[in-house]
């Protein structure tokens, strides 16, 4: 019996020696620290405030918060990379077109699926809407002067903004046609079509209310709009 007790004492001594020489093996282990603090609280009684228990709880909460923040950052980074890939794919498709007819085909058949949106529409103002080289269709509309400003300010948005992202409760039927009832949010991008300063918009609609939230970044959409401007400037309007 005595020999057994001696062996146990030796083991305890060795463990104690290891802990003293390297206390991090306990301090870095949350589960061990939690058990130690809980044991200490039980020994001291419920009426004694254990500041160390409070400290460890705060540490646990901070670690959980950090983990949650890291997951959010990773998710946002992944979403941003995916957004770049979608925009780049759409731009390559747009650069291939030579006229408004081809643009309509690309918007409807390839660009919309590439961007994973419900509808893309281009609005261009003209003095004489009937006598123009552009033919209105489901994806391109020729409108009277002042229509662009009216549309951008549909929900009291400022015209100075290059890109307006917003949720829509009453989508414009002339823009979205048969898809009007499924549109929940939209991005409205102002286009600069050169020296004539022809007002124009690139309108992108989604059936997801969160896809074009005002708080989201607009850099990718601005880039997409600038590419669209340069393509359209090559054609007769």
Tab-separated table of C-alpha atoms in Angstrom, residues 90-113 115 119-124 133-135 137-141 191 193 200-203 224-225 227-237:
chain	number	residue	atom	x	y	z
A	90	UNK	CA	-20.559	38.967	-68.287
A	91	UNK	CA	-18.059	41.559	-69.569
A	92	UNK	CA	-16.402	39.069	-71.913
A	93	UNK	CA	-19.820	38.299	-73.393
A	94	UNK	CA	-20.688	41.995	-73.822
A	95	UNK	CA	-17.402	42.768	-75.594
A	96	UNK	CA	-18.338	40.373	-78.384
A	97	UNK	CA	-21.427	42.279	-79.582
A	98	UNK	CA	-21.431	44.764	-82.481
A	99	UNK	CA	-24.932	46.272	-82.399
A	100	UNK	CA	-28.086	46.638	-80.329
A	101	UNK	CA	-29.690	43.560	-81.848
A	102	UNK	CA	-26.764	41.373	-80.802
A	103	UNK	CA	-26.715	43.080	-77.405
A	104	UNK	CA	-30.345	42.132	-76.824
A	105	UNK	CA	-29.557	38.495	-77.580
A	106	UNK	CA	-26.546	38.463	-75.263
A	107	UNK	CA	-28.445	40.147	-72.417
A	108	UNK	CA	-31.342	37.714	-72.586
A	109	UNK	CA	-29.541	34.459	-73.309
A	110	UNK	CA	-26.121	34.692	-71.691
A	111	UNK	CA	-25.476	37.763	-69.534
A	112	UNK	CA	-28.520	37.353	-67.285
A	113	UNK	CA	-27.695	33.728	-66.439
A	115	UNK	CA	-24.880	37.332	-63.438
A	119	UNK	CA	-33.604	40.861	-65.821
A	120	UNK	CA	-31.217	43.375	-67.419
A	121	UNK	CA	-32.506	46.452	-69.203
A	122	UNK	CA	-30.958	49.477	-70.928
A	123	UNK	CA	-32.865	52.757	-70.970
A	124	UNK	CA	-31.707	55.460	-73.437
A	133	UNK	CA	-31.660	53.733	-84.895
A	134	UNK	CA	-32.466	51.922	-81.638
A	135	UNK	CA	-35.507	49.697	-81.578
A	137	UNK	CA	-37.686	45.683	-77.038
A	138	UNK	CA	-37.850	43.773	-73.744
A	139	UNK	CA	-34.213	44.589	-72.957
A	140	UNK	CA	-33.686	48.029	-74.511
A	141	UNK	CA	-36.077	50.972	-74.324
A	191	UNK	CA	-24.268	55.444	-68.178
A	193	UNK	CA	-22.568	57.832	-73.555
A	200	UNK	CA	-28.988	56.369	-70.155
A	201	UNK	CA	-29.378	53.693	-67.505
A	202	UNK	CA	-28.386	50.089	-67.062
A	203	UNK	CA	-31.025	48.480	-64.847
A	224	UNK	CA	-19.667	46.704	-65.499
A	225	UNK	CA	-21.451	49.966	-66.355
A	227	UNK	CA	-17.676	48.606	-69.979
A	228	UNK	CA	-21.247	48.870	-71.255
A	229	UNK	CA	-20.696	52.592	-71.935
A	230	UNK	CA	-17.637	51.955	-74.077
A	231	UNK	CA	-19.393	49.267	-76.077
A	232	UNK	CA	-22.486	51.386	-76.834
A	233	UNK	CA	-20.424	54.470	-77.730
A	234	UNK	CA	-19.163	52.655	-80.805
A	235	UNK	CA	-22.642	52.466	-82.308
A	236	UNK	CA	-24.870	55.057	-83.976
A	237	UNK	CA	-27.555	56.327	-81.607
